[in-house]
CSV table of C-alpha atoms in Angstrom, one decimal:
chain,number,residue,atom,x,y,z
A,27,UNK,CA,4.5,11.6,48.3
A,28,UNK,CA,5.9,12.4,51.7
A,29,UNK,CA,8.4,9.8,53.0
A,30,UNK,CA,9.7,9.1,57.3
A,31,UNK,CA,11.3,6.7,58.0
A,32,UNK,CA,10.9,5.1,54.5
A,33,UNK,CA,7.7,4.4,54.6
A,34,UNK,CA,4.6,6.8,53.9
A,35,UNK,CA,2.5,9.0,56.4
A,36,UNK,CA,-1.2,9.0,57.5
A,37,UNK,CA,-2.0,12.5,54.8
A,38,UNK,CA,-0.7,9.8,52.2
A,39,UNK,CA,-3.5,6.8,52.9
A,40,UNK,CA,-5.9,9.9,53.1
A,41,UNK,CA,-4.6,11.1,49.5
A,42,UNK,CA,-4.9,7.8,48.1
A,43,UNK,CA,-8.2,7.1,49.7
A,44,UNK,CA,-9.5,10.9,49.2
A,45,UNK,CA,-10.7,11.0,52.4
A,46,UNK,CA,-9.8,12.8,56.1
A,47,UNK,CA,-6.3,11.9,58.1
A,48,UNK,CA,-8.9,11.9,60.8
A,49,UNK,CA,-11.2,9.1,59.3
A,50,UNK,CA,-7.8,7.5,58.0
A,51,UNK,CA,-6.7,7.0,62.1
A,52,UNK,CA,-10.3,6.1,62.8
A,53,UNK,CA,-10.4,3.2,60.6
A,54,UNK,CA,-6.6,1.9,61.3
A,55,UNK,CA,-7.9,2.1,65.1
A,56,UNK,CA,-11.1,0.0,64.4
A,57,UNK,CA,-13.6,2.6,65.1
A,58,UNK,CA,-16.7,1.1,63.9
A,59,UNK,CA,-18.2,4.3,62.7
A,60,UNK,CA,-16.7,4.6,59.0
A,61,UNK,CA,-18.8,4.0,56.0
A,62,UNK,CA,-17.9,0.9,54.4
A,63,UNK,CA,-16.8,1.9,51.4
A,64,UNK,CA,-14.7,4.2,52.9
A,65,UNK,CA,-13.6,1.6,55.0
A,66,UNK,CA,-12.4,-0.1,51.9
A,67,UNK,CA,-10.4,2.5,50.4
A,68,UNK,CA,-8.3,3.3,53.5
A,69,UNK,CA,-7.5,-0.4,53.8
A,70,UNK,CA,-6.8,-0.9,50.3
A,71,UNK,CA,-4.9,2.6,49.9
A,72,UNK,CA,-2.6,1.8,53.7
A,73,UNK,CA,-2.1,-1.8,52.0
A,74,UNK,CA,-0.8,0.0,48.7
A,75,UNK,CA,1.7,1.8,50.5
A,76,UNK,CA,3.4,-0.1,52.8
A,77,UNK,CA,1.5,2.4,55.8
A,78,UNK,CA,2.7,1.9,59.5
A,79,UNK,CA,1.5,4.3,62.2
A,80,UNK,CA,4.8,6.2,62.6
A,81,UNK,CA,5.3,5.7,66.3
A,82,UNK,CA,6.9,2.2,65.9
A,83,UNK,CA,9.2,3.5,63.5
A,84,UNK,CA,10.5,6.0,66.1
A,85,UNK,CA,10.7,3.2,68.8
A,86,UNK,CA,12.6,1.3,66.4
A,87,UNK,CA,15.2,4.1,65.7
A,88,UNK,CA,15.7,5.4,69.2
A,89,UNK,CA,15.8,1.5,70.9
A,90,UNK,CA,16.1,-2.4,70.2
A,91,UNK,CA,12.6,-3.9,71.3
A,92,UNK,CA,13.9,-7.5,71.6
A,93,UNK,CA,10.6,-8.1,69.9
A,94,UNK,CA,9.9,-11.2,67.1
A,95,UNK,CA,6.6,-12.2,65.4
A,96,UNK,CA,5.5,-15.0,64.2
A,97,UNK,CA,2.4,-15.6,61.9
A,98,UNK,CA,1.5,-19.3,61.9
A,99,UNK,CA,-1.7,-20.8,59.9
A,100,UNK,CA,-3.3,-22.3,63.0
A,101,UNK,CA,-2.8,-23.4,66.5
A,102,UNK,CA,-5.2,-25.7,66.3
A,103,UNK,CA,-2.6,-28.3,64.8
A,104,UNK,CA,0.7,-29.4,67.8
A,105,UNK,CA,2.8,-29.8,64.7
A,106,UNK,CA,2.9,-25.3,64.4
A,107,UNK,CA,3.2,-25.3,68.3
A,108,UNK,CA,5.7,-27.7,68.4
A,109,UNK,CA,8.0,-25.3,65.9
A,110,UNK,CA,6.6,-22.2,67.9
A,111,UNK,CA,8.2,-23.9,71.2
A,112,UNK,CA,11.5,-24.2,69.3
A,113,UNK,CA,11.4,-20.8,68.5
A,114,UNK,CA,10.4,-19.4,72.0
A,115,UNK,CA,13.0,-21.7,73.9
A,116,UNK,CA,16.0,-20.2,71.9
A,117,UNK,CA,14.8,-16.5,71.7
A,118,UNK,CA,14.2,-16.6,75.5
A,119,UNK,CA,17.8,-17.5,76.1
A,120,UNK,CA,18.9,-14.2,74.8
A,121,UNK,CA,15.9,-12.0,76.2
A,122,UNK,CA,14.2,-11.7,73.4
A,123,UNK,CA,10.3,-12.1,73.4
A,124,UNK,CA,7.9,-13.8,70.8
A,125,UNK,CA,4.5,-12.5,69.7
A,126,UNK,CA,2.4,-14.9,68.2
A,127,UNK,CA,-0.1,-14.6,65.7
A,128,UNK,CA,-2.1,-16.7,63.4
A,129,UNK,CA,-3.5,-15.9,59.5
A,130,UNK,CA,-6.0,-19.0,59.3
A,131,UNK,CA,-4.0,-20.3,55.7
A,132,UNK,CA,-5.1,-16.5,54.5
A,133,UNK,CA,-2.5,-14.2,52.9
A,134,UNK,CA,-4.5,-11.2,53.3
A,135,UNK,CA,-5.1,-11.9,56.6
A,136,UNK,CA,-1.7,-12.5,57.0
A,137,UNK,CA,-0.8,-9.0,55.9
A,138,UNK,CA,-2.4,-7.6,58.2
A,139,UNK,CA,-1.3,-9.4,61.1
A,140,UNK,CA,2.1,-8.1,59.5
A,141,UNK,CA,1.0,-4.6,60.0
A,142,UNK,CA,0.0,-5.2,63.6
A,143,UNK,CA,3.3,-6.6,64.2
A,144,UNK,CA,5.4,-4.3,62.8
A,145,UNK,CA,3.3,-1.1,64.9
A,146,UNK,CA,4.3,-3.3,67.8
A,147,UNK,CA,8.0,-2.6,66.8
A,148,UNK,CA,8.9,-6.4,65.8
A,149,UNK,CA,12.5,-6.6,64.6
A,150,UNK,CA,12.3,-9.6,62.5
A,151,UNK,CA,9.3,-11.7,61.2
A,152,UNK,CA,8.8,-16.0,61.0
A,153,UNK,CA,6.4,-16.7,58.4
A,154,UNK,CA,5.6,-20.2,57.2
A,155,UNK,CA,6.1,-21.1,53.6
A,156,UNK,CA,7.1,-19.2,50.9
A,157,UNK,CA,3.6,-17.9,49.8
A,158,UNK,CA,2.9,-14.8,50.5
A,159,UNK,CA,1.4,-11.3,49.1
A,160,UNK,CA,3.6,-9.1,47.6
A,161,UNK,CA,2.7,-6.7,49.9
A,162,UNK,CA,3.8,-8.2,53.0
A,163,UNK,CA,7.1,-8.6,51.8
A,164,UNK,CA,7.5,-5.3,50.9
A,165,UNK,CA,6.2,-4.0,53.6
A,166,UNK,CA,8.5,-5.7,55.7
A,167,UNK,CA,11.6,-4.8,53.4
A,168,UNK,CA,11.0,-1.4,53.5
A,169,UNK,CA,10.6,-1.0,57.4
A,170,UNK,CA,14.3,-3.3,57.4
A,171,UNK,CA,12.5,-6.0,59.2
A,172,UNK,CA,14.2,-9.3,58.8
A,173,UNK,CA,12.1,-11.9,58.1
A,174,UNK,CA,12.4,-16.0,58.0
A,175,UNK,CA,10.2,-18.6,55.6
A,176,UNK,CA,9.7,-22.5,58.1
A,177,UNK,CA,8.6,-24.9,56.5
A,178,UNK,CA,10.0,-24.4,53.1
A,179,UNK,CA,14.2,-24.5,52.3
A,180,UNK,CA,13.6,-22.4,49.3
A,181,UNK,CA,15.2,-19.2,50.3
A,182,UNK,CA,14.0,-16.1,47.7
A,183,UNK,CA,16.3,-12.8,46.9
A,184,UNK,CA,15.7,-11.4,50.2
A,185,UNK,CA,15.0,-13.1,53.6
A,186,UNK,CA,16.0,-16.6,54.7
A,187,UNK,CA,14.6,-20.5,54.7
A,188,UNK,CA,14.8,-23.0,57.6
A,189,UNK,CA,12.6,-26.2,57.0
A,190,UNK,CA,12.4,-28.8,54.4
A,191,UNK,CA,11.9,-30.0,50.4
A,192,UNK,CA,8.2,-30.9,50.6
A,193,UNK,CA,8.1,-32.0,47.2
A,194,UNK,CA,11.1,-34.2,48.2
A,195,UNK,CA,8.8,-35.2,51.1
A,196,UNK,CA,6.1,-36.4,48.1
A,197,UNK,CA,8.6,-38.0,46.4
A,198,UNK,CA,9.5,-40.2,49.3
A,199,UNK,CA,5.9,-41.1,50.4
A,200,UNK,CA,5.6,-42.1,46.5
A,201,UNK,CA,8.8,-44.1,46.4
A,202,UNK,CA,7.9,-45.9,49.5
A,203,UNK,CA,4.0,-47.1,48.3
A,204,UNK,CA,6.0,-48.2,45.1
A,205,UNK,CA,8.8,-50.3,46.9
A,206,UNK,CA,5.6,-51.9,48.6
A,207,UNK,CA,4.2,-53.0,44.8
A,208,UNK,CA,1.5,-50.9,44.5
A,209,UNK,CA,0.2,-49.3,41.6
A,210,UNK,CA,-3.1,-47.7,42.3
A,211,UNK,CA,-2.5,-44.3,44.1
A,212,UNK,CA,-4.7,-41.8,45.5
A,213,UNK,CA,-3.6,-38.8,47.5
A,214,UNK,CA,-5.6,-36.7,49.7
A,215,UNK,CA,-4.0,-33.2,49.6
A,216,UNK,CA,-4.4,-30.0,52.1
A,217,UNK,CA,-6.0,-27.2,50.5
A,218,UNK,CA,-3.2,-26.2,47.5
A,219,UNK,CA,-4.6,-22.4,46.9
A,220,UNK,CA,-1.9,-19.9,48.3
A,221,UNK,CA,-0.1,-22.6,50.1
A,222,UNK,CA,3.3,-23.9,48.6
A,223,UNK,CA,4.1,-26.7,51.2
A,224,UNK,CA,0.9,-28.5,50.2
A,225,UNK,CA,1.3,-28.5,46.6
A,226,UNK,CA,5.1,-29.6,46.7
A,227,UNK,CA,3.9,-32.2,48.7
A,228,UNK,CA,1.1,-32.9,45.8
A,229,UNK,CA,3.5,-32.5,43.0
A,230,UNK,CA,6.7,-34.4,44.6
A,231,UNK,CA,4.1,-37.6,45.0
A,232,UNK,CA,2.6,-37.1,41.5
A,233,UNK,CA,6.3,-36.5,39.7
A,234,UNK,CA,7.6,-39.5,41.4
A,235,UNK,CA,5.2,-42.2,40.3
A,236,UNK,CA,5.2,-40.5,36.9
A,237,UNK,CA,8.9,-41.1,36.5
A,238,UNK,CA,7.8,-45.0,37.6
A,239,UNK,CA,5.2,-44.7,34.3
A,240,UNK,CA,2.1,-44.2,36.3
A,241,UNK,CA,0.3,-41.6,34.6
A,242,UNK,CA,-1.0,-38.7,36.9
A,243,UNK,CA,-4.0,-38.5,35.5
A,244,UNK,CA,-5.0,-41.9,36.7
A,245,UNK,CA,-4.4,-41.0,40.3
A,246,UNK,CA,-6.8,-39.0,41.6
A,247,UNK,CA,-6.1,-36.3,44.1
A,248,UNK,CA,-8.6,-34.5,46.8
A,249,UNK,CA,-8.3,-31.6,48.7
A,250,UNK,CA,-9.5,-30.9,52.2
A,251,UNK,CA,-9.0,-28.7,55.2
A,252,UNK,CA,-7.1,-30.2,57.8
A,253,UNK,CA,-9.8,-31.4,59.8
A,254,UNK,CA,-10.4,-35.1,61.1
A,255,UNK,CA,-14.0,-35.3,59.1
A,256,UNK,CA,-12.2,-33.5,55.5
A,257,UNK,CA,-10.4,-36.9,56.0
A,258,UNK,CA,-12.7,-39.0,56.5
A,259,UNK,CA,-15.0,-37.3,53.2
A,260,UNK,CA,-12.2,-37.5,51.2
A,261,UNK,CA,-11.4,-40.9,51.4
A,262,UNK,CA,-15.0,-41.5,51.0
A,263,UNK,CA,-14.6,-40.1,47.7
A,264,UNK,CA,-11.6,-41.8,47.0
A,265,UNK,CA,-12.9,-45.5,47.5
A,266,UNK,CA,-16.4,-44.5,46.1
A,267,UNK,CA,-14.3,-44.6,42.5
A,268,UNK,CA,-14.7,-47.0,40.1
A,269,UNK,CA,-11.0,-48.2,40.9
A,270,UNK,CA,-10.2,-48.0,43.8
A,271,UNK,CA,-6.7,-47.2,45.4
A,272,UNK,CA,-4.8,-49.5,47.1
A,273,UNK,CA,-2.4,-46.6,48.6
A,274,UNK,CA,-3.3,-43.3,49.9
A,275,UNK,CA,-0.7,-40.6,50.9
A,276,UNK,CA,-2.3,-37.6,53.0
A,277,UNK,CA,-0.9,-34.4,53.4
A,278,UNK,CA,-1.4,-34.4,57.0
A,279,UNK,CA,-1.8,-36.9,59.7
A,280,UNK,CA,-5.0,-35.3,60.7
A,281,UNK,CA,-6.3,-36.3,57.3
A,282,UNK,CA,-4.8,-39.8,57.0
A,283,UNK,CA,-6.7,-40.0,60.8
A,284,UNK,CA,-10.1,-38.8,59.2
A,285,UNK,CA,-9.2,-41.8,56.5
A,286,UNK,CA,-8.1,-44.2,58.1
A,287,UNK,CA,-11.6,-43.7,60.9
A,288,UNK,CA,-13.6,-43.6,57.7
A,289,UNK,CA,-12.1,-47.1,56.7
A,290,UNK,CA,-13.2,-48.5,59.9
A,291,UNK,CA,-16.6,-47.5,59.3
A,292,UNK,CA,-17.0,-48.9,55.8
A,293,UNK,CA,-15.3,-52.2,56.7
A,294,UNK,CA,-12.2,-51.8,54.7
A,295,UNK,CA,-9.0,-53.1,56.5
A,296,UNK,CA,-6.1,-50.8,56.8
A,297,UNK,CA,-3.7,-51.9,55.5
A,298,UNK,CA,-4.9,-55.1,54.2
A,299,UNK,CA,-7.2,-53.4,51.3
A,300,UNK,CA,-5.7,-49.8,51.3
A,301,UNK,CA,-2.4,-48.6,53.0
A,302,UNK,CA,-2.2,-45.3,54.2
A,303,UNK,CA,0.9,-42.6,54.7
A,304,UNK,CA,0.3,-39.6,56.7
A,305,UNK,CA,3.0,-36.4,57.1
A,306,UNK,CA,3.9,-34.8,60.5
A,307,UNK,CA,4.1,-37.8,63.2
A,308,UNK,CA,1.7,-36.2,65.2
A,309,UNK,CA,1.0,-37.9,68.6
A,310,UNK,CA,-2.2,-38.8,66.9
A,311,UNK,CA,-0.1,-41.1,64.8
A,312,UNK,CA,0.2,-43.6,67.3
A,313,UNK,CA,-3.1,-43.5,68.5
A,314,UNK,CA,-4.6,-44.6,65.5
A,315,UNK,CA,-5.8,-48.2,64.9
A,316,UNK,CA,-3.7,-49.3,63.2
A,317,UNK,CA,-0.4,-46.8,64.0
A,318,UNK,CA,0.3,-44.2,61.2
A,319,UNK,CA,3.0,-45.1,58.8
A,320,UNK,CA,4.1,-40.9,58.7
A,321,UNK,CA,6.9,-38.5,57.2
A,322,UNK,CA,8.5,-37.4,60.3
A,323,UNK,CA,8.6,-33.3,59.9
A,324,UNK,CA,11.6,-31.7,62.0
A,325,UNK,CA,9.5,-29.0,63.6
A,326,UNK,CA,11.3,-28.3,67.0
A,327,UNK,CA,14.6,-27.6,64.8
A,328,UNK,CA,12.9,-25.3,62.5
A,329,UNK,CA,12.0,-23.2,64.9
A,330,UNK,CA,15.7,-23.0,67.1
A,331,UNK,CA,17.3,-22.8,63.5
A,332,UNK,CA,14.4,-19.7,62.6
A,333,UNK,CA,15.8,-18.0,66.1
A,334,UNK,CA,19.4,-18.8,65.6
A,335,UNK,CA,19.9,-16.9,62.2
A,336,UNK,CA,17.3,-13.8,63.8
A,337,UNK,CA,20.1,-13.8,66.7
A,338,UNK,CA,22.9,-13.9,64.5
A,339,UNK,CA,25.3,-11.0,63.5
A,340,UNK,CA,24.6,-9.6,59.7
A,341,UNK,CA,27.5,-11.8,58.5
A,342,UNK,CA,26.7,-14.6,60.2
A,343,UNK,CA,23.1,-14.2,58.7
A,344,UNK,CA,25.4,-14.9,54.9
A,345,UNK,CA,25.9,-18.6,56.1
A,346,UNK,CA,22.7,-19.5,57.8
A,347,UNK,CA,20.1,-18.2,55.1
A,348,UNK,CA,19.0,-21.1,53.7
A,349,UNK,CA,18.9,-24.4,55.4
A,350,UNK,CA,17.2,-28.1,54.6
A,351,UNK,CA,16.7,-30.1,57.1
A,352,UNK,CA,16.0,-33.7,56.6
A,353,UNK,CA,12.6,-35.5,56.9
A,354,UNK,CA,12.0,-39.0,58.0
A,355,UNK,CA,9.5,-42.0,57.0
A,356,UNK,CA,8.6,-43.5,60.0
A,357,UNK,CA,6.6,-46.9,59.2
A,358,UNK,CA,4.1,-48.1,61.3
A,359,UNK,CA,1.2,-50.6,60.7
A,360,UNK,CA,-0.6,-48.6,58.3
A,361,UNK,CA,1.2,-50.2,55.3
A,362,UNK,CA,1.8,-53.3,53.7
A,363,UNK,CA,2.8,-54.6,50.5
A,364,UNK,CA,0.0,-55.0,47.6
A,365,UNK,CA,-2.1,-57.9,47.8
A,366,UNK,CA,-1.9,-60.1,44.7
């Protein structure tokens, strides 16, 4: 295989996908008129190999671009812009710009927005968890592209952490509902496939009240987008059961919104019959009737921790790899003790 810059050329994707360096170009610039299946194979062989158009690579070597990128799930939710803000503000101080771009929870969509950002000459990457294809990473180690997990504090071989222990963050939300004397739990989870912060958060709640001898098999766990009416179905399901809970956690305050609205609407009083704990402290937390007991999430230090150990010197970088930051339960009037 013919190597630049360690990383392969255009003539190897058209190997791999035995096809033209002509129709290879065409379909990495989104020409519309490639066979399908052909489509398929460039995509699949460029993904195998780590491809990058070359011409980044060259920018890279001759010049500093002052150029981050940051794939977030959504910016639909404030609690990713709020950590985006962070990041911007602290970059910006030192002239350094921020491209934004946004996988919808996908990791193969993810990978690609990779690619795109490292042809735009990105010099270091802020992802969000630690979930993520293979692929990606390599791609971005072998291009020397620093990269940053938010939202996680587990740190892997390469690469650094800034955020928080979400299954610490379940185990709080359980230890709290416990304090309050309850003993029927359900839990109303984000969607758990390829995305590590919602299943800590699952299995720190689940661990916890099975150290306290409530067997997880009796509490009964949902998943749902996070989306006001996933909530509001979810908990549906939830007090549809033959026992019911008495405490809820949610694995977002969107959801635990979506609940608590369903609640209203089937006449069951929050928190008299069923408490509820959301995670974020959104501003919607304090609209809701009643307010949102939450886990605070640190999002706006996340993201000036992310752009302090991207601005940092290489040894510097040794000290600042991993760091947790804590979270906070903020109670509100969404939670009360168990009636007897």
């Amino acid at each position: 295989m013919d190597l630049e810059d360690g990383g392969a050329k255009l003539i190897d994707v058209a190997r791999l996908a035995n096809c033209s360096p002509a129709t290879v170009s065409r379909v990495l610039n989104g020409n519309p008129n490639v066979n399908e299946a052909v489509r398929d194979r460039v995509v699949r062989a460029a993904r195998e190999l780590g491809y990058v158009p070359n011409g980044s690579a060259r920018a890279l070597r001759s010049t500093r671009t002052r150029l981050v990128g940051a794939i977030i799930p959504t910016l639909d939710h404030a609690i990713y812009a709020t950590m985006v803000d962070g990041l911007q503000a602290r970059l910006s101080e030192k002239d350094v710009s921020l491209i934004i771009n946004t996988s919808g929870y996908d990791i193969d969509l993810e990978y690609e927005q990779a690619r795109l950002l490292v042809e735009r000459g990105v010099e270091s990457v802020v992802l969000v968890g630690s979930t993520h294809l293979p692929t990606t990473l390599a791609m971005l180690e072998q291009k020397r592209i620093e990269y940053v997990y938010t939202y996680t504090s587990k740190a892997m071989e390469s690469g650094a952490a800034v955020g928080f222990d979400n299954e610490k963050a379940g185990r709080t939300a359980a230890r709290y509902l416990l304090d309050l004397g309850h003993s029927q739990f359900g839990m109303i989870a984000g969607i758990t496939r390829d995305n590590d912060r919602a299943a800590g958060r699952r299995d720190g709640f689940l661990n916890e009240l099975e150290r306290s001898g409530i067997d997880h098999t009796r509490v009964r766990v949902v998943e749902g987008a996070y989306r006001l009416d996933d909530g509001r179905r979810c908990m549906q399901r939830l007090m549809e059961e033959e026992r019911r809970p008495t405490a809820v956690f949610c694995g977002s305050d969107i959801l635990a919104a979506g609940a608590i609205k369903y609640s209203h609407a089937a006449g069951i009083a929050v928190p008299g019959e069923v408490s509820i704990v959301g995670f974020d402290n959104l501003e919607i937390a304090e609209l809701t009737s009643p307010e949102l007991t939450t886990l605070e999430v640190p999002a706006r230090d996340m993201g000036r921790i992310a752009a302090d150990y991207i601005l940092a010197s290489p040894s510097q970088r040794l000290h600042l790899r991993q760091r947790e930051l804590a979270i906070r339960l903020i109670v509100r009037e969404s939670t009360a003790p168990v009636r007897r």
